[in-house]
Tab-separated table of N, CA, C and O in Angstrom:
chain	number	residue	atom	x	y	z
A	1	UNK	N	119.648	115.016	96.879
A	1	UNK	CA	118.444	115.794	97.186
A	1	UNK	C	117.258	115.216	96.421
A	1	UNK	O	117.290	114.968	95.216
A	2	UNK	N	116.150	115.012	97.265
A	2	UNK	CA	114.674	114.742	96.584
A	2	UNK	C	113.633	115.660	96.364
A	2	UNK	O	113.087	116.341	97.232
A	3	UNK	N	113.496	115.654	95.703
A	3	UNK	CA	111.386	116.615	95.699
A	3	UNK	C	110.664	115.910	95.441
A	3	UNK	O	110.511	115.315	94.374
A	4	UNK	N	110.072	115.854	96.417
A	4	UNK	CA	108.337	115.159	96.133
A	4	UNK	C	107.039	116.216	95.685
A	4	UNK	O	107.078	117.400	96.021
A	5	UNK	N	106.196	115.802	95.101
A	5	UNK	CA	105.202	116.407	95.076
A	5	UNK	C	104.074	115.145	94.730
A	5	UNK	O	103.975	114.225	93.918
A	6	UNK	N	103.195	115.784	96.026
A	6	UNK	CA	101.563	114.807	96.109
A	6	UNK	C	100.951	115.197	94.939
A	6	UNK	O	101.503	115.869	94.068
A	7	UNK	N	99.564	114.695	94.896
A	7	UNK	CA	99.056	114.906	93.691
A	7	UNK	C	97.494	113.797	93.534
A	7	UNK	O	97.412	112.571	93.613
A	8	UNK	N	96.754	114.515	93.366
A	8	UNK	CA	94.767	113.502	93.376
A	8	UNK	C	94.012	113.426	94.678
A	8	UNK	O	93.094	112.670	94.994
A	9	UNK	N	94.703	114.535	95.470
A	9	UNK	CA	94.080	114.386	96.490
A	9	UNK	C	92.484	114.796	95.753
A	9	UNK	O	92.300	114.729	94.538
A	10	UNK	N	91.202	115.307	96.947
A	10	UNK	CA	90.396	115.813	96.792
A	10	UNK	C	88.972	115.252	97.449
A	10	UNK	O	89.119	114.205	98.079
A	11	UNK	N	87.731	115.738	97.406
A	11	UNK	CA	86.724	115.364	98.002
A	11	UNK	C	85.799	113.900	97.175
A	11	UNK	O	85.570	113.909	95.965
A	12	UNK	N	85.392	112.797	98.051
A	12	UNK	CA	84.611	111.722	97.744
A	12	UNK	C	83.937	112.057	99.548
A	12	UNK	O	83.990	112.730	100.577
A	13	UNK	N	83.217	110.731	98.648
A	13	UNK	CA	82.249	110.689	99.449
A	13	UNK	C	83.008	108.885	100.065
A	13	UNK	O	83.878	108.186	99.545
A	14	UNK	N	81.891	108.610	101.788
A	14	UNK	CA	82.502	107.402	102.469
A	14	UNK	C	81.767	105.836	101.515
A	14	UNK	O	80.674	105.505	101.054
A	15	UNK	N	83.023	105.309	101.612
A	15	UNK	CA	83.273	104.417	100.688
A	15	UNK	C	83.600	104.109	99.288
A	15	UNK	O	83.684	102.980	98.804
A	16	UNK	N	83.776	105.244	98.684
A	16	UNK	CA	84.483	105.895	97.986
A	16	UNK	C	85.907	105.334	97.835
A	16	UNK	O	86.336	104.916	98.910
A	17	UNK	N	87.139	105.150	96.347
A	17	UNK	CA	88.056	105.205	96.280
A	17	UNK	C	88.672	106.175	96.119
A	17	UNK	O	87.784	107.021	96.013
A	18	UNK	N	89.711	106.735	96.009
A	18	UNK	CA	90.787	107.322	95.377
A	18	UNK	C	92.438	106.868	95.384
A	18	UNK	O	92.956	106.027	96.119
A	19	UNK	N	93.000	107.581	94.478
A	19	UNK	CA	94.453	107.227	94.156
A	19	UNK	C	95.407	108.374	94.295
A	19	UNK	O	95.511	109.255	93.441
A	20	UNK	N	96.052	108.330	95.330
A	20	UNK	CA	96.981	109.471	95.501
A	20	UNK	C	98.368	109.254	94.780
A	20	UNK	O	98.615	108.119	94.374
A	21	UNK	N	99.283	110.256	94.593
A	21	UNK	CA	100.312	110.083	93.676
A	21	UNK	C	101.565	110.912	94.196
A	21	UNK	O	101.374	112.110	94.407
A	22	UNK	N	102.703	110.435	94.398
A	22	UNK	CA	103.816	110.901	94.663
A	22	UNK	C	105.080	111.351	93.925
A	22	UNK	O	106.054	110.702	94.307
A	23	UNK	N	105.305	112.068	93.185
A	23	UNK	CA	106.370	111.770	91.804
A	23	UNK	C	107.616	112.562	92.250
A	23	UNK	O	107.533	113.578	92.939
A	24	UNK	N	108.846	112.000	91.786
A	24	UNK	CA	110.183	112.390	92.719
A	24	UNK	C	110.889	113.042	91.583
A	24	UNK	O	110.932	112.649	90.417
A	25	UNK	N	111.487	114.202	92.154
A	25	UNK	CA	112.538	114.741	90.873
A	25	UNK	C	113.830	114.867	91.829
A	25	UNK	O	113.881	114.956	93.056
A	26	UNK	N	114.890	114.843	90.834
A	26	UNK	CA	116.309	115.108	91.147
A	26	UNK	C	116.985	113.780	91.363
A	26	UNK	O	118.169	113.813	91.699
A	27	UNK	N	116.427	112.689	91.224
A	27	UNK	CA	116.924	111.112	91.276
A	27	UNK	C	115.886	110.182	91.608
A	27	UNK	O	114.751	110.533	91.931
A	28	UNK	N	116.313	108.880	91.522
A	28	UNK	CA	115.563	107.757	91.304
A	28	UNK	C	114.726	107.679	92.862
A	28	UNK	O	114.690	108.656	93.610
A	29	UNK	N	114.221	106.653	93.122
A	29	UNK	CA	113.350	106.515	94.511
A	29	UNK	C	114.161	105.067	94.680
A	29	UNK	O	113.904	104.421	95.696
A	30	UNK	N	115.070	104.561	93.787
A	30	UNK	CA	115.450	102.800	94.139
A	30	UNK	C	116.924	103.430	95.286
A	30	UNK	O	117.818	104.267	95.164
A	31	UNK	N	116.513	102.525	96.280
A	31	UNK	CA	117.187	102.501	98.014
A	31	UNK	C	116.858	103.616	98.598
A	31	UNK	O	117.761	104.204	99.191
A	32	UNK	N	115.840	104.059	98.594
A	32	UNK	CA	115.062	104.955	100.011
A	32	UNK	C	113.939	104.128	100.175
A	32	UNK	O	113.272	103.466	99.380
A	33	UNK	N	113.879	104.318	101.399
A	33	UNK	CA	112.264	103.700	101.941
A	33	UNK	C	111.353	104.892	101.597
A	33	UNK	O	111.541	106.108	101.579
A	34	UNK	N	110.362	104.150	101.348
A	34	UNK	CA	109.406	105.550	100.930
A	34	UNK	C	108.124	105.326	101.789
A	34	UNK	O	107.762	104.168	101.997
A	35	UNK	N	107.247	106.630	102.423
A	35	UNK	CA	106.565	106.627	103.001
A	35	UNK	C	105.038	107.514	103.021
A	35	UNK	O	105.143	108.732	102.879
A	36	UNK	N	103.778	106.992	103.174
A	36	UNK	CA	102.538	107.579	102.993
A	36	UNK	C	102.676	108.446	104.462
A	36	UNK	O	103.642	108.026	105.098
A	37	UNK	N	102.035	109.422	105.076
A	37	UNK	CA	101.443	109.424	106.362
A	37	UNK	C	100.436	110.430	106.040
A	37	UNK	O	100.261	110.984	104.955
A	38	UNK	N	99.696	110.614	107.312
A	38	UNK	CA	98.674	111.629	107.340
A	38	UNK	C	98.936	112.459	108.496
A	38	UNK	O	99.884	112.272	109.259
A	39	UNK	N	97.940	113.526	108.629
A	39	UNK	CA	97.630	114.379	109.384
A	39	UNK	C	95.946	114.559	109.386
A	39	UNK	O	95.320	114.333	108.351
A	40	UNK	N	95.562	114.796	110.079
A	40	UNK	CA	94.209	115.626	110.573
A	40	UNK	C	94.219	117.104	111.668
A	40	UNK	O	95.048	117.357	112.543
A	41	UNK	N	93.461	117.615	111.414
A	41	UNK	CA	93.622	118.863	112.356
A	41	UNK	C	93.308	118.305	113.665
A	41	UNK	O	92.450	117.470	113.951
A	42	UNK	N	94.426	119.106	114.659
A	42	UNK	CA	94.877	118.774	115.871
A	42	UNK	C	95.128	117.255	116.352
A	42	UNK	O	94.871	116.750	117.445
A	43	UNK	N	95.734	116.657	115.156
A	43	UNK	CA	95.945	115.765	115.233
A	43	UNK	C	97.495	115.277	115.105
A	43	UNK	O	98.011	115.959	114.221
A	44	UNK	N	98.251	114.534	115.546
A	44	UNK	CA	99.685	113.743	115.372
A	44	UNK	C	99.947	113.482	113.758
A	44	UNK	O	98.990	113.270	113.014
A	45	UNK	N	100.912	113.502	113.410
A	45	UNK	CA	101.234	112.615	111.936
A	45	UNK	C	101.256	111.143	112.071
A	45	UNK	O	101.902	110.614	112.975
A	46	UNK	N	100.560	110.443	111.189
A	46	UNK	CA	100.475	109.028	111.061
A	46	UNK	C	100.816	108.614	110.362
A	46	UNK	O	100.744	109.069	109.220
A	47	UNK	N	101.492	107.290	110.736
A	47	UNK	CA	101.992	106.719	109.782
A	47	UNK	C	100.878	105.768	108.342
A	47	UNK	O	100.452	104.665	108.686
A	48	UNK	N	100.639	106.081	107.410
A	48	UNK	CA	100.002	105.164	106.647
A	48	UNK	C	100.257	103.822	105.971
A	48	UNK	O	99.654	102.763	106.144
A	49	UNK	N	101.075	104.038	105.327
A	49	UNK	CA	101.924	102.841	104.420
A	49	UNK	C	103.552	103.423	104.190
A	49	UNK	O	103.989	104.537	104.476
A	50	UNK	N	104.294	102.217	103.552
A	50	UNK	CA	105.724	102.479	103.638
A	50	UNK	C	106.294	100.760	103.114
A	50	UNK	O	106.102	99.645	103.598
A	51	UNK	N	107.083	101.272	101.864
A	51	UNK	CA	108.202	100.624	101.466
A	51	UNK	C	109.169	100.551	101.944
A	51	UNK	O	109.625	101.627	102.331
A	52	UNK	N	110.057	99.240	102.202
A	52	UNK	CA	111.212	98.898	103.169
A	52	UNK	C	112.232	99.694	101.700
A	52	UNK	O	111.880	99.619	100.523
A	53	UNK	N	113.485	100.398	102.194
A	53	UNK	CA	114.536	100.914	101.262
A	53	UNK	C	114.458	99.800	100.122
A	53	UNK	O	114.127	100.262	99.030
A	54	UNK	N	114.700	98.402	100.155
A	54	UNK	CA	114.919	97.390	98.913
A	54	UNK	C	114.033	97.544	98.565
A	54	UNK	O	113.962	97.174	97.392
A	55	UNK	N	112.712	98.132	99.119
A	55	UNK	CA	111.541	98.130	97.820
A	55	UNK	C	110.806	96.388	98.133
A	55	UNK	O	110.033	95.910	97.303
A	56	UNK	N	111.066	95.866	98.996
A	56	UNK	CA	110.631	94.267	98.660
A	56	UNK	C	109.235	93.853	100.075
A	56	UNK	O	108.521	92.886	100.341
A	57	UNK	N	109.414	94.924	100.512
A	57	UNK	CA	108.755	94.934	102.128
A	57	UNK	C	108.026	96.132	101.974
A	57	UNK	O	108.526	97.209	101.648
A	58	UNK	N	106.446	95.856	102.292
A	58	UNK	CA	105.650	96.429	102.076
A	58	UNK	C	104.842	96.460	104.041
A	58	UNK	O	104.762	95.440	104.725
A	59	UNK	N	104.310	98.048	104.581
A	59	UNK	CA	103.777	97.837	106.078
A	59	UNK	C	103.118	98.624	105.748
A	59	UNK	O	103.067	99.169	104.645
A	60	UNK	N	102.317	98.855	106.963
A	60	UNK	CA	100.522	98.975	107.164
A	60	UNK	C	100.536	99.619	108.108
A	60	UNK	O	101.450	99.287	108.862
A	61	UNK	N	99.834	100.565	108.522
A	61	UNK	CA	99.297	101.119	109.725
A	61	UNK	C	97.654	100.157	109.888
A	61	UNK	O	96.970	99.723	108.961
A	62	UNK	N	97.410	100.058	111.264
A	62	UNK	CA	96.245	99.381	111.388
A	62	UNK	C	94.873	99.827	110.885
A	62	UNK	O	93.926	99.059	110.714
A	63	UNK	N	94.857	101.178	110.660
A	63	UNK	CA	93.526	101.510	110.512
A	63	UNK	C	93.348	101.674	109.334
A	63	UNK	O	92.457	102.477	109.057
A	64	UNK	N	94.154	100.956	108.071
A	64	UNK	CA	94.475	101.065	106.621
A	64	UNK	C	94.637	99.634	106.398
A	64	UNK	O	94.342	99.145	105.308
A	65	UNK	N	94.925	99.183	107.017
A	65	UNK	CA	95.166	97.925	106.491
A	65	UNK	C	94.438	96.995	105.814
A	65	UNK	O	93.489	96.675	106.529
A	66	UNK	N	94.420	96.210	104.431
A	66	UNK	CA	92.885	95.639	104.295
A	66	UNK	C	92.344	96.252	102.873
A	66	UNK	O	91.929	95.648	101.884
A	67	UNK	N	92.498	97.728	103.119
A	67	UNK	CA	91.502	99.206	102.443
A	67	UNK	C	92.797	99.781	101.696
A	67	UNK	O	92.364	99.762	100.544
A	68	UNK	N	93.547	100.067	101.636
A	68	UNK	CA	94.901	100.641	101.312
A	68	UNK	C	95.872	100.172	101.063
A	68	UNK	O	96.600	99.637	101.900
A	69	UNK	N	96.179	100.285	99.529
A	69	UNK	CA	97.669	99.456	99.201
A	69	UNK	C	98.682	100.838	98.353
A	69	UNK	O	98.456	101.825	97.653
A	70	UNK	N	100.165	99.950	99.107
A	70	UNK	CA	101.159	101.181	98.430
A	70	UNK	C	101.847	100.253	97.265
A	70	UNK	O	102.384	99.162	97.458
A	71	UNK	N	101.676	101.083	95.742
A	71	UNK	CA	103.048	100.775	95.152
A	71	UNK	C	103.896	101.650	94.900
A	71	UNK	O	104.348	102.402	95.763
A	72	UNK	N	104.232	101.670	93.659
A	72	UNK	CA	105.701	102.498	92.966
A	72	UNK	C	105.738	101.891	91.755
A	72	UNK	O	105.305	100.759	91.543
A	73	UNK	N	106.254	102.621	90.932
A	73	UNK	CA	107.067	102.975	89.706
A	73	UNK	C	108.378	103.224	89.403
A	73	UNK	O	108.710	104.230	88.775
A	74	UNK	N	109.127	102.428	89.779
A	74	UNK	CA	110.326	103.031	89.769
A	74	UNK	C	110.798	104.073	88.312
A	74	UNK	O	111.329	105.172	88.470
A	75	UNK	N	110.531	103.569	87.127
A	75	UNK	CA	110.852	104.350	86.343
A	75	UNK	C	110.357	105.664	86.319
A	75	UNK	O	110.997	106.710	86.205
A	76	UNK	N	108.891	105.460	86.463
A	76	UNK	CA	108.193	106.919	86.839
A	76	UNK	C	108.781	107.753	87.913
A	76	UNK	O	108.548	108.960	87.963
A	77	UNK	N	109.260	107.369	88.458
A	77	UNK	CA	109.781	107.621	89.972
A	77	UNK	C	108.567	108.584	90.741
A	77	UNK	O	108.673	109.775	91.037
A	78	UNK	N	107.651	107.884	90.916
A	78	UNK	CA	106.318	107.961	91.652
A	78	UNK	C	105.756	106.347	92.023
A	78	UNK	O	105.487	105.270	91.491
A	79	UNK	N	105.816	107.340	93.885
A	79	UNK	CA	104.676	106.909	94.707
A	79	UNK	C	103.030	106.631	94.154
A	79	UNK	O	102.485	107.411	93.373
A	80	UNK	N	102.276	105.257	94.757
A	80	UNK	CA	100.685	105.384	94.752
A	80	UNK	C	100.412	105.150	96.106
A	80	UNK	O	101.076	104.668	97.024
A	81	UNK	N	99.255	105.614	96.014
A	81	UNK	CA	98.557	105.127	97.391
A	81	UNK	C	97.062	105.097	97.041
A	81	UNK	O	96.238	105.978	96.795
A	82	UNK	N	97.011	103.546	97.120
A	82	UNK	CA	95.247	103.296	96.589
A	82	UNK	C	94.447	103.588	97.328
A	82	UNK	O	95.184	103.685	98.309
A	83	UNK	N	92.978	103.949	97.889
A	83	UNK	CA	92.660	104.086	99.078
A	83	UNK	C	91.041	103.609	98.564
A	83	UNK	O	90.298	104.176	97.763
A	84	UNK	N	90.858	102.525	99.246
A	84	UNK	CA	89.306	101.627	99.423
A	84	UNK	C	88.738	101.807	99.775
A	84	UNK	O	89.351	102.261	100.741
A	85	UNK	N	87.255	102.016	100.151
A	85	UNK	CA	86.309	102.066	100.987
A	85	UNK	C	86.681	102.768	102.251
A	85	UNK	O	86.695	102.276	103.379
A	86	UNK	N	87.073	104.370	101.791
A	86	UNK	CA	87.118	105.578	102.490
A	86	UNK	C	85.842	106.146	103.722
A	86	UNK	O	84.626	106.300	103.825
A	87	UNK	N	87.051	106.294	104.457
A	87	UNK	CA	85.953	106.594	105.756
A	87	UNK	C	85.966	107.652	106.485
A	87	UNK	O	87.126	108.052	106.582
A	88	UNK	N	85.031	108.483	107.203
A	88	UNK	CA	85.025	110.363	107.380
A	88	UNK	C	86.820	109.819	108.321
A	88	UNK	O	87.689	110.691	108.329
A	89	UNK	N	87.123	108.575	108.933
A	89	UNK	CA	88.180	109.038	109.760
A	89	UNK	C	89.710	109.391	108.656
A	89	UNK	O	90.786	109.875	109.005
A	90	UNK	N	89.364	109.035	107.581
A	90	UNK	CA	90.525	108.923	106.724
A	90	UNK	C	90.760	110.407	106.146
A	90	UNK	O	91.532	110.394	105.187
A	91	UNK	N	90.343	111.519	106.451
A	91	UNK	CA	90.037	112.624	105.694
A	91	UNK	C	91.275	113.573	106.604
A	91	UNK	O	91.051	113.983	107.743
A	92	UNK	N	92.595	113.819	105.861
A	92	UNK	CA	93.710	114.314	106.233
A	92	UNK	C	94.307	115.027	105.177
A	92	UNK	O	93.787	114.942	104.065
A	93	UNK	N	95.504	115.845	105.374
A	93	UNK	CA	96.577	115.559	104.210
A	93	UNK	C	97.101	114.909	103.907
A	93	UNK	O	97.812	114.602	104.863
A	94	UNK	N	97.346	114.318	103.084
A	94	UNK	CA	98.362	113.356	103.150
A	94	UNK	C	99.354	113.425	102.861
A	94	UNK	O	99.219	113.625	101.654
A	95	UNK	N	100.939	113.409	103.146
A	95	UNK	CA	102.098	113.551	102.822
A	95	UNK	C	102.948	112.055	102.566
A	95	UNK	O	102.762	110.924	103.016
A	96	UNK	N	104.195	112.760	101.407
A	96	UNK	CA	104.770	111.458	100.916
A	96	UNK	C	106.388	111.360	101.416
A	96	UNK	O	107.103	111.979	100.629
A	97	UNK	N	106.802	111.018	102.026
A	97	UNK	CA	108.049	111.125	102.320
A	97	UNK	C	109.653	109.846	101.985
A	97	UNK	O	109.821	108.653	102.237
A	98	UNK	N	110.187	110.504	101.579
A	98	UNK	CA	111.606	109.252	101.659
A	98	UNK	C	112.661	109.879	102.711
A	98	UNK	O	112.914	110.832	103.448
A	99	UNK	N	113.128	108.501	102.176
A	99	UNK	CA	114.237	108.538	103.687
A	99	UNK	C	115.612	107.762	103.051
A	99	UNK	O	115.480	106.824	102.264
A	100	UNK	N	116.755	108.188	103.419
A	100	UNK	CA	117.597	107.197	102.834
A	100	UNK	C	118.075	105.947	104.247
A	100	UNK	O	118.301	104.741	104.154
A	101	UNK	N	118.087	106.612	105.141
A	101	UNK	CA	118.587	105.418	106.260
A	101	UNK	C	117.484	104.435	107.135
A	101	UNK	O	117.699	103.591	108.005
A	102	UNK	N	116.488	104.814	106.653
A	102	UNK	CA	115.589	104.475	107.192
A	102	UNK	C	115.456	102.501	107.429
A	102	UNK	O	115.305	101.774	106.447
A	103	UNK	N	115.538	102.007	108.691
A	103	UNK	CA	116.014	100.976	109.052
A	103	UNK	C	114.329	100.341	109.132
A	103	UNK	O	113.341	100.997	108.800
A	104	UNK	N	114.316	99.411	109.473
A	104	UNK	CA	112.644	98.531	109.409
A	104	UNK	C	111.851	98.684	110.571
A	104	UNK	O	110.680	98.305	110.585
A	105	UNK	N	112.449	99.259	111.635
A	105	UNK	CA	111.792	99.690	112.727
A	105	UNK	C	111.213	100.827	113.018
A	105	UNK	O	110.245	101.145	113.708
A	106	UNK	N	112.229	101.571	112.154
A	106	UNK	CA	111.989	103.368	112.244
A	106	UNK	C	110.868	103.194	110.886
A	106	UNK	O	110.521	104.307	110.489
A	107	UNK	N	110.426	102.392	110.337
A	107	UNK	CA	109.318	102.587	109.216
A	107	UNK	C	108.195	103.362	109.208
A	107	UNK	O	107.747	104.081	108.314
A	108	UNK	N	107.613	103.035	110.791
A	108	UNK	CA	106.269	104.047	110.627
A	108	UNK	C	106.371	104.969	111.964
A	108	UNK	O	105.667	105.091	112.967
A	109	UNK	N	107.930	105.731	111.370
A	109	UNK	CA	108.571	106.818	112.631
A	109	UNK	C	108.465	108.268	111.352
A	109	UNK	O	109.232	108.222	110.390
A	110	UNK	N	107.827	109.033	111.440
A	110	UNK	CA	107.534	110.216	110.181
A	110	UNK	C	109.097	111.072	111.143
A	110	UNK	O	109.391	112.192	110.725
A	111	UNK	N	109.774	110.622	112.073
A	111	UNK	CA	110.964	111.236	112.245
A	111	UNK	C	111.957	110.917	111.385
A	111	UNK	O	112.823	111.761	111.153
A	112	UNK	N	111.999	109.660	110.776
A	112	UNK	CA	112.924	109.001	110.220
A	112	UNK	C	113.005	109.823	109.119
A	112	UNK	O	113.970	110.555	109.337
A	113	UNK	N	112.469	110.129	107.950
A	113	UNK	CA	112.583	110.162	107.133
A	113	UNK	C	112.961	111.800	106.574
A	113	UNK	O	112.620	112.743	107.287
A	114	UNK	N	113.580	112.014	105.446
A	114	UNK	CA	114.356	113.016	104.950
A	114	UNK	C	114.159	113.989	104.410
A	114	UNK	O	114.686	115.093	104.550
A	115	UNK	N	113.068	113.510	103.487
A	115	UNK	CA	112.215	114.696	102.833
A	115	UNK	C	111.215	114.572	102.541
A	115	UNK	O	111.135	113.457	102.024
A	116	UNK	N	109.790	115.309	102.535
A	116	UNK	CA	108.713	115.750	102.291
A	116	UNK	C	108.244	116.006	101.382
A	116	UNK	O	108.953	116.690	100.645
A	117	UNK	N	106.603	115.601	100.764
A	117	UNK	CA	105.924	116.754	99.662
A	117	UNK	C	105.209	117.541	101.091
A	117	UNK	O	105.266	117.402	102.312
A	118	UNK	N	104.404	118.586	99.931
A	118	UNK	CA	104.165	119.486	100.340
A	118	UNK	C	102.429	118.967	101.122
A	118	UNK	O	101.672	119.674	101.787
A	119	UNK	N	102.274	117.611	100.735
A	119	UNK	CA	100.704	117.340	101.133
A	119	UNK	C	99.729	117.616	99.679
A	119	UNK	O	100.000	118.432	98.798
A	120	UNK	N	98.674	116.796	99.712
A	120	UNK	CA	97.824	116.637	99.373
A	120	UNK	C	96.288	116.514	99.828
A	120	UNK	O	95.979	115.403	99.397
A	121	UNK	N	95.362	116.955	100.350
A	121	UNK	CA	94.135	117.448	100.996
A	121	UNK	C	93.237	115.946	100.505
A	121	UNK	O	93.325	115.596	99.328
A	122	UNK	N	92.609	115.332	101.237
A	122	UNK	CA	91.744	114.440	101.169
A	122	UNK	C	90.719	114.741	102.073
A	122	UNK	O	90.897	115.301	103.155
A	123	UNK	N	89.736	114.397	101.662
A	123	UNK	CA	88.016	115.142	102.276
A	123	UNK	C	87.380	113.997	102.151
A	123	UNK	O	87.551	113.396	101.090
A	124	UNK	N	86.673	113.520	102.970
A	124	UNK	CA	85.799	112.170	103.235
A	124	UNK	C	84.442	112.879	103.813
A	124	UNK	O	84.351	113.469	104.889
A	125	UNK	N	83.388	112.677	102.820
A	125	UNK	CA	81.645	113.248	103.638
A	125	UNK	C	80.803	112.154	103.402
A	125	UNK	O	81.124	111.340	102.537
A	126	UNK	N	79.846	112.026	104.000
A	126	UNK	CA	78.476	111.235	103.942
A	126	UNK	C	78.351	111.200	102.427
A	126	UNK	O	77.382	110.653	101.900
């Protein structure tokens, strides 16, 4: 069993950075794929960023790509998610998810994966 909990969400302004944070209790994060996505109101879940299970393979959603990098900590056992030159479209929750079976195709499938934080609120204004 995992728990995630997000963490730094909050309001900037466009072009703007921030650093979101994922931290795992009840065991390590080494062999789950781990995963960023978003939401917006009336909107689909997206995929953002995502670690392959080995941790060695790093993917992108297109409209992040460039602007947004994922690492980890393994000891910390926390998720980052850097976020660059923020834009009103980037303004979601953002949720952190792992997965243990999660194969390289199912990467930016928010079905794949096992467990959830609860979200973190990101606000993008003029």
């Amino acid at each position: 069993q995992v728990q995630l909990a997000e963490s730094g969400g909050g309001l900037v302004q466009a072009g703007d950075s921030l650093r979101v944070s994922c931290t795992a209790s009840g065991r390590t994060l080494n062999g789950y794929a781990m995963g960023w996505f978003r939401q917006a109101p009336g909107k689909e879940r997206e995929f953002v960023a995502g670690f392959s299970r080995t941790g060695g393979f790093t993917y992108y959603g297109d409209s992040v790509k460039g602007r947004f990098t994922i690492s980890r900590d393994n000891d910390k056992k926390t998720l980052y998610l850097q976020m660059n030159d923020l834009k009103l479209e980037d303004a979601a929750i953002y949720y952190c998810a792992a997965g243990r079976t999660v194969i390289t195709s199912q990467i930016r499938s928010h079905t794949a994966y096992d467990w959830w934080g609860q979200g973190t609120q990101v606000t993008v204004s003029w």
